[in-house]
CSV table of C-alpha atoms in Angstrom, one decimal:
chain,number,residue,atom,x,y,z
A,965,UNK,CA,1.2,-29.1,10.3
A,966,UNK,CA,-1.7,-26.6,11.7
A,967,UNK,CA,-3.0,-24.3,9.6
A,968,UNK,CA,-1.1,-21.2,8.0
A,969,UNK,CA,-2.4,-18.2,8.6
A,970,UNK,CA,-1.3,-15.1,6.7
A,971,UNK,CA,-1.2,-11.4,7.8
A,972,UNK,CA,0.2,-8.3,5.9
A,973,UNK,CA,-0.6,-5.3,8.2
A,974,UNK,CA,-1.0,-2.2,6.4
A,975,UNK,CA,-1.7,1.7,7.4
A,976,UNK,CA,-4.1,1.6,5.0
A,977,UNK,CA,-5.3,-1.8,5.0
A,978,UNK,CA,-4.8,-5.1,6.8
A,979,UNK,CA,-5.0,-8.1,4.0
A,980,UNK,CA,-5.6,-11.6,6.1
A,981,UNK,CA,-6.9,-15.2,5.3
A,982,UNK,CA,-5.5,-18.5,5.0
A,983,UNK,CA,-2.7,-19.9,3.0
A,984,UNK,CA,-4.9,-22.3,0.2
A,985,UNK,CA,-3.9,-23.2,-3.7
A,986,UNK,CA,-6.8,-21.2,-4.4
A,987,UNK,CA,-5.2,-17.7,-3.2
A,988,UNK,CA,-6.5,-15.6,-5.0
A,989,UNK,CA,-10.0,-16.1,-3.4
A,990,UNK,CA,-9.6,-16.1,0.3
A,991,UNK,CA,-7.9,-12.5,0.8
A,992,UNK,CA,-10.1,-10.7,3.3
A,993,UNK,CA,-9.1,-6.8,3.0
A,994,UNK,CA,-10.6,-5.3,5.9
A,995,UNK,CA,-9.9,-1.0,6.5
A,996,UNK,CA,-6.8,-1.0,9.4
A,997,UNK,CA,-8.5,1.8,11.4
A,998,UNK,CA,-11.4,2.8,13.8
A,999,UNK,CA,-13.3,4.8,12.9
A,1000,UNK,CA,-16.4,7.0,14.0
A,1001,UNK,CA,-19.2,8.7,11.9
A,1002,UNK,CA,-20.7,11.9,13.1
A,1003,UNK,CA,-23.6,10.5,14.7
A,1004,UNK,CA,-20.9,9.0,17.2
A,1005,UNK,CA,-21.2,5.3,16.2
A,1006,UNK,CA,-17.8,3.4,15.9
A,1007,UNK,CA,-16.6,0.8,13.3
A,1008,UNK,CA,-13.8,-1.0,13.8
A,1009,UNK,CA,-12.0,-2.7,10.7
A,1010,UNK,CA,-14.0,-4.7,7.8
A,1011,UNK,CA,-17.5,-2.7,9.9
A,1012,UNK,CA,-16.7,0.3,7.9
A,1013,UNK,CA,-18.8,-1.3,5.2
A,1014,UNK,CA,-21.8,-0.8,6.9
A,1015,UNK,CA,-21.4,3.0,7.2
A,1016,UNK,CA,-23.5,4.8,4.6
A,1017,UNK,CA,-22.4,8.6,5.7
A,1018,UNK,CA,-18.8,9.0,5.6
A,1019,UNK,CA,-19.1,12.8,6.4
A,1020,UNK,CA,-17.3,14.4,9.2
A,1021,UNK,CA,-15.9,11.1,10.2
A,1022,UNK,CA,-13.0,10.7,12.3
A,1023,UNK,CA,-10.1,7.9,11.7
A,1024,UNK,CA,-7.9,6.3,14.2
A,1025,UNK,CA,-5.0,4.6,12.4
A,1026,UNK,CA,-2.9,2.1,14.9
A,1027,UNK,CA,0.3,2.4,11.9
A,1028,UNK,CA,2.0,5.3,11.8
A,1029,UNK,CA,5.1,6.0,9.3
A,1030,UNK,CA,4.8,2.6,8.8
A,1031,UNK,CA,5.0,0.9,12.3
A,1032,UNK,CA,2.2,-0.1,15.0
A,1033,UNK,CA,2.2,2.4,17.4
A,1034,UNK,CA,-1.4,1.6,18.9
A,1035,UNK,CA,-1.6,-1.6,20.0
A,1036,UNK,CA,-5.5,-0.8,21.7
A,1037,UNK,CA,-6.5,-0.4,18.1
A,1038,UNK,CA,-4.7,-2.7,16.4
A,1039,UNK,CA,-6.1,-5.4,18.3
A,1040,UNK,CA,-9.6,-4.4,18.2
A,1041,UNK,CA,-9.1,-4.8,14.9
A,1042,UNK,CA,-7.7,-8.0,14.3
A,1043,UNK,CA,-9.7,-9.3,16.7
A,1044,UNK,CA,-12.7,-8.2,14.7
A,1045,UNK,CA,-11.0,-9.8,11.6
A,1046,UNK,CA,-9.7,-13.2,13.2
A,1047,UNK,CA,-13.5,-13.6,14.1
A,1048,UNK,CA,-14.6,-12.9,10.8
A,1049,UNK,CA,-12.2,-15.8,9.6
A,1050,UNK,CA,-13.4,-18.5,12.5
A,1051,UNK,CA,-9.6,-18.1,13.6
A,1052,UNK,CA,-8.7,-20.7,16.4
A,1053,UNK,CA,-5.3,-19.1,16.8
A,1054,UNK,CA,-3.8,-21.8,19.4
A,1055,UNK,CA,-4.2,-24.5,16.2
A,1056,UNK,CA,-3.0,-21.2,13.7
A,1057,UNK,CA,0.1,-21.0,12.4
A,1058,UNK,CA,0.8,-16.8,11.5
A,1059,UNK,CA,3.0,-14.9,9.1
A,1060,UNK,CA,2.7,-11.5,9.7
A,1061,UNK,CA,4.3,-8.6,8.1
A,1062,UNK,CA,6.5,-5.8,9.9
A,1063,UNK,CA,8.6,-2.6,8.6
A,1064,UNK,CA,12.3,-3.5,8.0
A,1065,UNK,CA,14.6,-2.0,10.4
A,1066,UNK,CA,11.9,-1.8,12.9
A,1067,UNK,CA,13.2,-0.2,16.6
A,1068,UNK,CA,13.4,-3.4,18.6
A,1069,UNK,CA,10.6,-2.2,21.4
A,1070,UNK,CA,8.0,-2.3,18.2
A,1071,UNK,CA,9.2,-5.8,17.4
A,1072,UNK,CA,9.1,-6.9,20.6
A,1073,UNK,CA,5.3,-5.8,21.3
A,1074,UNK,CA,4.2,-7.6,18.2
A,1075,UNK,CA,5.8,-10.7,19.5
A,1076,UNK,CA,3.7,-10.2,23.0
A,1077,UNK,CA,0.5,-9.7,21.1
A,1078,UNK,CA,0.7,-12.3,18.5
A,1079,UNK,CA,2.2,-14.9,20.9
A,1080,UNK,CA,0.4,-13.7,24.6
A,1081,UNK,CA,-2.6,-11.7,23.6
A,1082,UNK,CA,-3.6,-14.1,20.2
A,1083,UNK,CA,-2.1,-17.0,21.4
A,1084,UNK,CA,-0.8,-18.5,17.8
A,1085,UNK,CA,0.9,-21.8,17.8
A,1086,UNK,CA,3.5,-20.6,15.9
A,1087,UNK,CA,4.8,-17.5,14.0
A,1088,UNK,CA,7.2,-16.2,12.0
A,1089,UNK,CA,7.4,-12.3,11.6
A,1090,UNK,CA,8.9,-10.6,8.3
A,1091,UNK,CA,9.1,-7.7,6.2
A,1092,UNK,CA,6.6,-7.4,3.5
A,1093,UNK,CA,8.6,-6.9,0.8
A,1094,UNK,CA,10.4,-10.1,1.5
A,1095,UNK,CA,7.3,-12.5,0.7
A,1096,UNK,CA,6.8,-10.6,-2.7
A,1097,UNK,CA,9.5,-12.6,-3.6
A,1098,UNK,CA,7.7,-16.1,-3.2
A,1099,UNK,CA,5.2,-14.9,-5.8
A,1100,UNK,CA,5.6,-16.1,-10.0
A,1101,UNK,CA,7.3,-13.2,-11.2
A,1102,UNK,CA,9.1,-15.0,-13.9
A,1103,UNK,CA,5.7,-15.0,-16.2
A,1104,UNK,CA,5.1,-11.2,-15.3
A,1105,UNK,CA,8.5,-10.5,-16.5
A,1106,UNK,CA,8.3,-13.1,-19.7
A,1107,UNK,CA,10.5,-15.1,-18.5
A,1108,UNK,CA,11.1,-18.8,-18.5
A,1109,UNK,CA,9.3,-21.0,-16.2
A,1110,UNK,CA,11.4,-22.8,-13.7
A,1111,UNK,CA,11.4,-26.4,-14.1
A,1112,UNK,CA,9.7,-27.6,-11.2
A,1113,UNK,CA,7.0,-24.5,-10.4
A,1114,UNK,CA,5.8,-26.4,-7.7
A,1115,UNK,CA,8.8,-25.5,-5.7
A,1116,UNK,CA,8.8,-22.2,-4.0
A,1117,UNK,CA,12.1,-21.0,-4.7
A,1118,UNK,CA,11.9,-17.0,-4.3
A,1119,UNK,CA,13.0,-14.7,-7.1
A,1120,UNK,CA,16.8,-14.7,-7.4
A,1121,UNK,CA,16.5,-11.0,-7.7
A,1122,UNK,CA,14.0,-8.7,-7.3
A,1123,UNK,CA,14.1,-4.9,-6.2
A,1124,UNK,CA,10.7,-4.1,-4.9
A,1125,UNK,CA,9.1,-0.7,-4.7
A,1126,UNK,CA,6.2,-0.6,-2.0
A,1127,UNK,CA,4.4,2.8,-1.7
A,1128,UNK,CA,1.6,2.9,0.5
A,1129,UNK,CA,-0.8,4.9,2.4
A,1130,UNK,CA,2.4,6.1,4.9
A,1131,UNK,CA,5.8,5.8,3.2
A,1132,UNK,CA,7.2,4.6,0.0
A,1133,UNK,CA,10.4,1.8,0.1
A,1134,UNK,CA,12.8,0.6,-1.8
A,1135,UNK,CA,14.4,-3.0,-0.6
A,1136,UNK,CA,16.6,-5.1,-3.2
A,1137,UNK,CA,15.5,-8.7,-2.4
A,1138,UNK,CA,18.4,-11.6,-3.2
A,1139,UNK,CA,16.9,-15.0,-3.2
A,1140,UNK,CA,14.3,-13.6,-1.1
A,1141,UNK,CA,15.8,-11.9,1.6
A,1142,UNK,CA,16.3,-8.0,2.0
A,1143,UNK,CA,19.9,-6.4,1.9
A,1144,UNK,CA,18.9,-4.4,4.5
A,1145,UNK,CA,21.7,-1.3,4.6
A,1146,UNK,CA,20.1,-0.9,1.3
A,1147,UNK,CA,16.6,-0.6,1.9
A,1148,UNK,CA,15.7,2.9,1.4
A,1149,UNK,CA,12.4,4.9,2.5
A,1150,UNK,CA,10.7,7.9,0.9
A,1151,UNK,CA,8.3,9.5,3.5
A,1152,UNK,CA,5.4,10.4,1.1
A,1153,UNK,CA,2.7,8.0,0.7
A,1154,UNK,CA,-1.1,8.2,-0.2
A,1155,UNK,CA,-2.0,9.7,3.1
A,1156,UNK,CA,0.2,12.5,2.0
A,1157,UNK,CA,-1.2,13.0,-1.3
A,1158,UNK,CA,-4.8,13.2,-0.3
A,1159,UNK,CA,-3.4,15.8,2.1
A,1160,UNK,CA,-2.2,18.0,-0.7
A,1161,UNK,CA,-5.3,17.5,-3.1
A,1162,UNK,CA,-7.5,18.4,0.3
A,1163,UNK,CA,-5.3,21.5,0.9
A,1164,UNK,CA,-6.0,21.9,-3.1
A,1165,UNK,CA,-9.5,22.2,-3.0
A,1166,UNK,CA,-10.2,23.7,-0.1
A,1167,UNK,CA,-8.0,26.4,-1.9
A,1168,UNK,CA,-9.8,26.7,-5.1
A,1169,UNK,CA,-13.6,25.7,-4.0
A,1170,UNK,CA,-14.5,24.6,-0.2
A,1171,UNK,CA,-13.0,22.7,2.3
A,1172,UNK,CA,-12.5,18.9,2.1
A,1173,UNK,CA,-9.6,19.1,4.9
A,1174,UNK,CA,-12.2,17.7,7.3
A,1175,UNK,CA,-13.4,15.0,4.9
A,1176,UNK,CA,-10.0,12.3,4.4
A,1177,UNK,CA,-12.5,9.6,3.0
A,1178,UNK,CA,-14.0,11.2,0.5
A,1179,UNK,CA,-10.6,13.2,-0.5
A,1180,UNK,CA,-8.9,9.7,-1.1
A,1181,UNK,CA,-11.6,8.9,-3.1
A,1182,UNK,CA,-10.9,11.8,-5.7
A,1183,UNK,CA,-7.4,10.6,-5.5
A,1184,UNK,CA,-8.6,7.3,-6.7
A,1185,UNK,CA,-11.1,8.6,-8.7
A,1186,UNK,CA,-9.6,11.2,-10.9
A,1187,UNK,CA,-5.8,11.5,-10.1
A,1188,UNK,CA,-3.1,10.2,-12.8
A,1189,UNK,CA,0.9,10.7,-13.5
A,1190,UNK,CA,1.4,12.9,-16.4
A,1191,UNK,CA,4.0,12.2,-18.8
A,1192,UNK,CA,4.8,15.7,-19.9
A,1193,UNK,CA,4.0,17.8,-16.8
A,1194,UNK,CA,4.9,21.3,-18.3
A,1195,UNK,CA,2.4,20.4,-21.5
A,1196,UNK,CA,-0.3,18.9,-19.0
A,1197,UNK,CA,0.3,22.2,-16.9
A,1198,UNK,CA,-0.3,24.1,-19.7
A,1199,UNK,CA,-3.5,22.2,-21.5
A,1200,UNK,CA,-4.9,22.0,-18.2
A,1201,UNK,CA,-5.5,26.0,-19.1
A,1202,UNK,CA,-7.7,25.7,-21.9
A,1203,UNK,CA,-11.0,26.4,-22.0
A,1204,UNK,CA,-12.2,23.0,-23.5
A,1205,UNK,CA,-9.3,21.0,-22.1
A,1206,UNK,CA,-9.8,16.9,-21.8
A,1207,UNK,CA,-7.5,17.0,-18.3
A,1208,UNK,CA,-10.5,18.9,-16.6
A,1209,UNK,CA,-13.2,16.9,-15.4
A,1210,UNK,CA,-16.2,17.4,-12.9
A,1211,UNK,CA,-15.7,15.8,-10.1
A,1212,UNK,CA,-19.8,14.8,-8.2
A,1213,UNK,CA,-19.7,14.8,-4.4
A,1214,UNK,CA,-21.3,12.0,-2.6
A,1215,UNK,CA,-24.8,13.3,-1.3
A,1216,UNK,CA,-25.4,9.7,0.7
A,1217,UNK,CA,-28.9,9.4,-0.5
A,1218,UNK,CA,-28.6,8.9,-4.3
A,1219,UNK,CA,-24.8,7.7,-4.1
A,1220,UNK,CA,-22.4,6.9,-1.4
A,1221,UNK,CA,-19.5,7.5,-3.7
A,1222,UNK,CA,-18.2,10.3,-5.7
A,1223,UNK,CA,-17.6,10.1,-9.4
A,1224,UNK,CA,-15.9,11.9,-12.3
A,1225,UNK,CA,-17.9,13.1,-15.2
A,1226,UNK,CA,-16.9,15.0,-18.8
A,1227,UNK,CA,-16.0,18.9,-17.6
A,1228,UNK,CA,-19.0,21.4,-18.1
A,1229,UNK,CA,-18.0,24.8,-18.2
A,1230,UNK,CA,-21.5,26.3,-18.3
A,1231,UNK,CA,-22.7,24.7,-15.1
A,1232,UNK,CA,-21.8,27.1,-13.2
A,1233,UNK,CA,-23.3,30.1,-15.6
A,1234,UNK,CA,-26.3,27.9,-15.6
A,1235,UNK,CA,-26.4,27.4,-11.9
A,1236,UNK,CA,-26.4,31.1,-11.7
A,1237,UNK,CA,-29.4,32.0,-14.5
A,1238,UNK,CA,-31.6,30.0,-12.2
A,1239,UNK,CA,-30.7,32.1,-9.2
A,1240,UNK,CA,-28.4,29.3,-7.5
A,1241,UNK,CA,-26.1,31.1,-5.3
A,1242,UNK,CA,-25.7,28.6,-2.4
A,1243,UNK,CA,-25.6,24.7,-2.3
A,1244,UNK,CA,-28.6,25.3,0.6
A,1245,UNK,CA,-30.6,27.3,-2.0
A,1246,UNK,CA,-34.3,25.4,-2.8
A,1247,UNK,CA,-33.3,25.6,-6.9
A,1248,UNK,CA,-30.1,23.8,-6.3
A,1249,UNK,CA,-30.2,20.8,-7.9
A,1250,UNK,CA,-29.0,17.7,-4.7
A,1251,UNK,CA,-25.4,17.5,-6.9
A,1252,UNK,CA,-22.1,19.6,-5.0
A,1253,UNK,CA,-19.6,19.6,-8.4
A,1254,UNK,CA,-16.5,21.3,-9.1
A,1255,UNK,CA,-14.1,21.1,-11.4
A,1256,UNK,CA,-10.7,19.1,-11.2
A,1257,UNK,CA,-8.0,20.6,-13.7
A,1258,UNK,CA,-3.6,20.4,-13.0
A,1259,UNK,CA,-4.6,18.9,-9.4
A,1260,UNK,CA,-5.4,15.7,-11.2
A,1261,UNK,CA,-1.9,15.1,-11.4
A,1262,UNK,CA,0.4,17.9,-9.2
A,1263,UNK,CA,-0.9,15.9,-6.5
A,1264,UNK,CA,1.1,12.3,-7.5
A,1265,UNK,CA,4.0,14.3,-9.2
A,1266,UNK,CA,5.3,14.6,-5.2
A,1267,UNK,CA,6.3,10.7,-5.5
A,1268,UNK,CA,8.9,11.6,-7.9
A,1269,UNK,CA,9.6,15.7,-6.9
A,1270,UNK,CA,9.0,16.0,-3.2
A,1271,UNK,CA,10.5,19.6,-3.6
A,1272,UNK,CA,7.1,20.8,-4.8
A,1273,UNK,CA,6.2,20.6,-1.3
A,1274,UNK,CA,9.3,21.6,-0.1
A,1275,UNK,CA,10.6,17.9,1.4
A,1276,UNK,CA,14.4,17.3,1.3
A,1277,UNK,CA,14.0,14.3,-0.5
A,1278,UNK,CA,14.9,12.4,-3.4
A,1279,UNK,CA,12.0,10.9,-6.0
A,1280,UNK,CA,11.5,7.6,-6.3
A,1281,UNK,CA,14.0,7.0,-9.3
A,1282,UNK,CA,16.8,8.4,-7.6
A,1283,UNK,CA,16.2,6.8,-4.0
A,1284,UNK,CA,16.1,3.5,-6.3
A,1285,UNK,CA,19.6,4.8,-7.2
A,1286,UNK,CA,20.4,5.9,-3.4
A,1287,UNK,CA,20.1,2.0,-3.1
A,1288,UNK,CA,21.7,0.7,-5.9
A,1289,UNK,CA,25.0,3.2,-4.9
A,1290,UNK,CA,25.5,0.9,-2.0
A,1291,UNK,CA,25.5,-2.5,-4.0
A,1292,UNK,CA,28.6,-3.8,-6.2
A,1293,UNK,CA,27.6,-2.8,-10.0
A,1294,UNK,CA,27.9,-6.4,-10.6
A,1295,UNK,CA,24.5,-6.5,-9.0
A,1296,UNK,CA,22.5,-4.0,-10.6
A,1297,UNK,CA,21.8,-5.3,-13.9
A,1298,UNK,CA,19.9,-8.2,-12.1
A,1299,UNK,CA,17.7,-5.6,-10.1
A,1300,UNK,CA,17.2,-3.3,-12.8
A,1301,UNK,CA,15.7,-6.0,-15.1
A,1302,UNK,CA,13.5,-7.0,-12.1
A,1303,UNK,CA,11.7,-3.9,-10.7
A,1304,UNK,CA,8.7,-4.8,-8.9
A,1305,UNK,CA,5.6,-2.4,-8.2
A,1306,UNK,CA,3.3,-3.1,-4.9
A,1307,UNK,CA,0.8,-0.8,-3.2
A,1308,UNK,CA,-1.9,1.2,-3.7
A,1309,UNK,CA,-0.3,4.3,-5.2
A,1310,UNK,CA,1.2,1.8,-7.9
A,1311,UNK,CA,-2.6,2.3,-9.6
A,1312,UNK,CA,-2.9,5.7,-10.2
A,1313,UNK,CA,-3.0,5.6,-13.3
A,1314,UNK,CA,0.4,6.0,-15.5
A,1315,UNK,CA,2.7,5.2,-12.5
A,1316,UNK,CA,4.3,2.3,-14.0
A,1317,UNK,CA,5.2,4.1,-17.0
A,1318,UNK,CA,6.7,6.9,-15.1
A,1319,UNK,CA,8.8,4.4,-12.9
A,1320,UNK,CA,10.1,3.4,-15.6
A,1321,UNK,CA,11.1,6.4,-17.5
A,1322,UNK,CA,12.8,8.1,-14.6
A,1323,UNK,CA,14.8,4.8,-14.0
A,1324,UNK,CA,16.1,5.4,-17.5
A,1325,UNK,CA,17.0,8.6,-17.8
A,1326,UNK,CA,19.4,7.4,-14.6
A,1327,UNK,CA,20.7,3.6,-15.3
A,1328,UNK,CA,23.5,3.2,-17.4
A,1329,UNK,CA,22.5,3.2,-21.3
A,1330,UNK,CA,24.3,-0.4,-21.6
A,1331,UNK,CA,22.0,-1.5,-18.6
A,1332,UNK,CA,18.2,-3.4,-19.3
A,1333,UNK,CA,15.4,-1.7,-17.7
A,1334,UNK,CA,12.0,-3.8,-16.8
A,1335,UNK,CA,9.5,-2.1,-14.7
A,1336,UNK,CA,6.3,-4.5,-13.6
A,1337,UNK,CA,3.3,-3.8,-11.4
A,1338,UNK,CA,2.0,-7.0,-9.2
A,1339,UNK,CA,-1.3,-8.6,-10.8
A,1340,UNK,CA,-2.9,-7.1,-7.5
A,1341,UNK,CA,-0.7,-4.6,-5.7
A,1342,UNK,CA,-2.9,-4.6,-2.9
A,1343,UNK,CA,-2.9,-8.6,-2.1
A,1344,UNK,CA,0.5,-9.7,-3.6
A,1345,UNK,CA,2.3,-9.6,-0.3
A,1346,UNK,CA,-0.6,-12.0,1.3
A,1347,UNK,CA,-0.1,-14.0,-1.9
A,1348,UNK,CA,3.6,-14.1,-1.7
A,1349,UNK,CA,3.6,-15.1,1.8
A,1350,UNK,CA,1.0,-18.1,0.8
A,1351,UNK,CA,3.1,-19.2,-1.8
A,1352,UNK,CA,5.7,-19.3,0.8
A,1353,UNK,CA,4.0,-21.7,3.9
A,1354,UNK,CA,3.0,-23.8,0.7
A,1355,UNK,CA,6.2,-25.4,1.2
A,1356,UNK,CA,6.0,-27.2,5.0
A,1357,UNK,CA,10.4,-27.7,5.0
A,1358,UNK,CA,10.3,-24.2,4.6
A,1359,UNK,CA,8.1,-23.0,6.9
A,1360,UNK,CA,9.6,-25.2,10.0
A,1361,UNK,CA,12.9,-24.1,9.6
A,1362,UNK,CA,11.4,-20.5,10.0
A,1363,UNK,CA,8.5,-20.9,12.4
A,1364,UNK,CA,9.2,-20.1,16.3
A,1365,UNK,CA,6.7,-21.9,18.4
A,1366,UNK,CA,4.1,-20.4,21.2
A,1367,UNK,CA,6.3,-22.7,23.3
A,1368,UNK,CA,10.1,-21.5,22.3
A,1369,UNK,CA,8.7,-18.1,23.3
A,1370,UNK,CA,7.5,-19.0,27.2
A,1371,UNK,CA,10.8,-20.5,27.7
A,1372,UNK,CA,12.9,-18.5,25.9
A,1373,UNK,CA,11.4,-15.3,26.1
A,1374,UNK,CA,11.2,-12.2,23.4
A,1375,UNK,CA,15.2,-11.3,23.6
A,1376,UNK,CA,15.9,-14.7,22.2
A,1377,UNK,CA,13.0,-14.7,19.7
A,1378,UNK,CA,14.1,-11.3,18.2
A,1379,UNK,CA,17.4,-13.0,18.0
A,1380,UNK,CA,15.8,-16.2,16.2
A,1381,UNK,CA,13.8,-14.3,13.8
A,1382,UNK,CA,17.5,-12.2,12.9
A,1383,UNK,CA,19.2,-15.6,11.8
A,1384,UNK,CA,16.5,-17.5,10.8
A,1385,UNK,CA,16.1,-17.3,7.0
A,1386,UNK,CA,14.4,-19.2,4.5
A,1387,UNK,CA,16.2,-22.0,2.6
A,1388,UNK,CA,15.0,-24.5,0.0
A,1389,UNK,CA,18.2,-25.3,-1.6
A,1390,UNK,CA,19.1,-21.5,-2.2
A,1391,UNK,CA,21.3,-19.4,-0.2
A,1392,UNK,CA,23.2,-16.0,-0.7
């Protein structure tokens, strides 16, 4: 069998390479955008790690709310990628990764691309929750090894919450595949919380709103999940609190990336006895710092109260519960004890703890609770869906070949990929 070729397409992101035992090596992450400094040169995908001023610069992302909506881009950039990787698609086969309940035009144009435009010998599109599934998730939840780990038997249950740069999800996985009338989606992801700590700052000490890299950045940098917001709100207040911190602008000479240090409350009183009154002044010294107090962690509090920014949405505990409503209680011990965290938000720091708590205060007291983040929630789709072409029964009985399409054509492959399920002596 050719090659398998592995593709989780991210807004954020796009996490490619080729299924190996050695997995964990051989994930190329590559930036899913164009984008273009303000000197007006472009970088497309993995490039952007050549740029050493990311001021002023402009990104085009080709996923929106979670789907591909520009194709132009997209393919620049996995073209840029696939050469990268020495890709011969026409001896590739692809896995690649799409939003569940996707409108069937968006499907459809991700079959011509990968099958007309690429070229792949053979593919087989699913969601990326799904593959999350093929991953060992008995040892991250302590429990017992199967007998034969060689065999990649998916999770019996698993309820997996994604939250990415666009959207956050919630899809109950059985043996692998997603009951798809309960999959629900919570439209706040990390591009919307760097939006509200740029809106933040720009409040309190100068606009950011034209700066999205180095905003998400902070985020990264100095954001966390509080577990007593009212007493955080409140300590945040004090004049020597330990919640406030500095936060050091990127000046692209010294350092290309921003950094948190210990909060000084006389810098700015010292700033001023030497007659600093601008950050243009000859006395400034080359740093631009402000201070970082209750924004560390209003901003992430939207995953789990949207109202604070007035959306008509649940949290995340309750639209795990929104899902669970539409599933027999029989089932909901089983995802309960198996809640899985994937995606970038999942590292700010306290998330998992926070999952976790709000899920209690709502399950039923008689009811286990286990909340675990993925080794690396950035990769562990790719890894899940290497795990899965590691098994070659498998993977036939799912693949549809560059050939089946040219006869066929996409209304029978959208059909194919619909029934087509993955079975290694399991089934629902």
């Amino acid at each position: 069998m050719p090659p398998t070729l592995v593709v989780d397409v991210g807004a954020w992101s796009l996490k490619a390479g080729y299924a190996s035992l050695d997995s964990n090596n051989s994930c190329h992450v590559a930036p899913n955008c164009v984008a273009k400094s303000r000197d007006g040169k472009t970088y497309v995908g993995s490039q952007l790690s050549q740029c050493t001023d990311y001021g002023e610069m402009t990104f085009r992302r080709p996923v929106q709310k979670g789907y591909v909506v520009n194709w132009p881009a997209e393919v620049a950039v996995l073209d840029n990628e696939l050469q990268i990787l020495q890709c011969d698609t026409a001896d590739t086969n692809l896995i690649i990764t799409e939003q569940a309940n996707a409108p069937l035009q968006l499907t459809q144009n991700l079959d011509q691309m990968v099958f007309e435009h690429f070229d792949f010998a053979a593919v087989y599109r699913t969601t990326a929750p799904s593959l999350n599934a093929y991953n060992d998730t008995r040892s991250l939840f302590n429990d017992p090894p199967l007998v034969d780990p060689s065999v990649s038997n998916p999770a019996d249950a698993l309820l997996v919450i994604d939250s990415g740069h666009s959207h956050t999800t919630i899809t109950p996985l059985l043996a692998g595949r997603p009951i798809n009338p309960a999959i629900r989606r919570l439209d706040i992801g990390g591009k919307h919380l760097s939006n509200y700590l740029a809106e933040l700052i720009s409040l309190r000490h100068f606009s950011l709103i034209d700066e999205p890299h180095i905003v998400s950045q902070i985020k990264e940098d100095a954001c966390f999940l509080s577990s007593d917001f009212q007493s955080d709100l409140e300590a945040a207040k004090a004049k020597h609190s330990s919640i406030v911190v500095d936060y050091v602008l990127p000046d692209y000479e010294t350092h290309h990336r921003g950094f948190t240090r210990p909060h000084d409350p006389s810098y700015r009183a010292k700033m001023e006895r030497l007659g600093v009154k601008q950050p243009t002044d000859p006395l400034a010294t080359r740093e631009e710092v402000f201070p970082l107090g209750n924004e560390r962690f209003v901003v992430p509090e939207i995953l789990f109260t949207p109202s604070d920014i007035a959306m008509p949405q649940c949290g995340i505990a309750e639209t795990l519960f929104q899902s669970l409503s539409t599933l027999p209680e029989l089932l909901w011990q089983p995802f309960l004890a198996n809640i899985l965290l994937v995606g970038g938000n999942t590292l700010i720091l306290g998330f998992v703890e926070r999952v976790e708590k709000g899920v209690r205060m709502l399950a039923p007291e008689d009811m286990v609770v286990r909340v675990r983040r993925a080794e690396n929630p950035i990769t562990s789709t790719w890894q899940g869906g290497c795990r899965m072409a590691a098994d070659q029964d498998l993977m036939k009985n799912v693949l549809i070949t560059r050939q089946e399409y040219q006869e066929h054509g996409p209304n029978w492959v959208t059909r194919q990929f619909a029934v087509r399920r993955p079975t290694n002596g399991k089934d629902v």
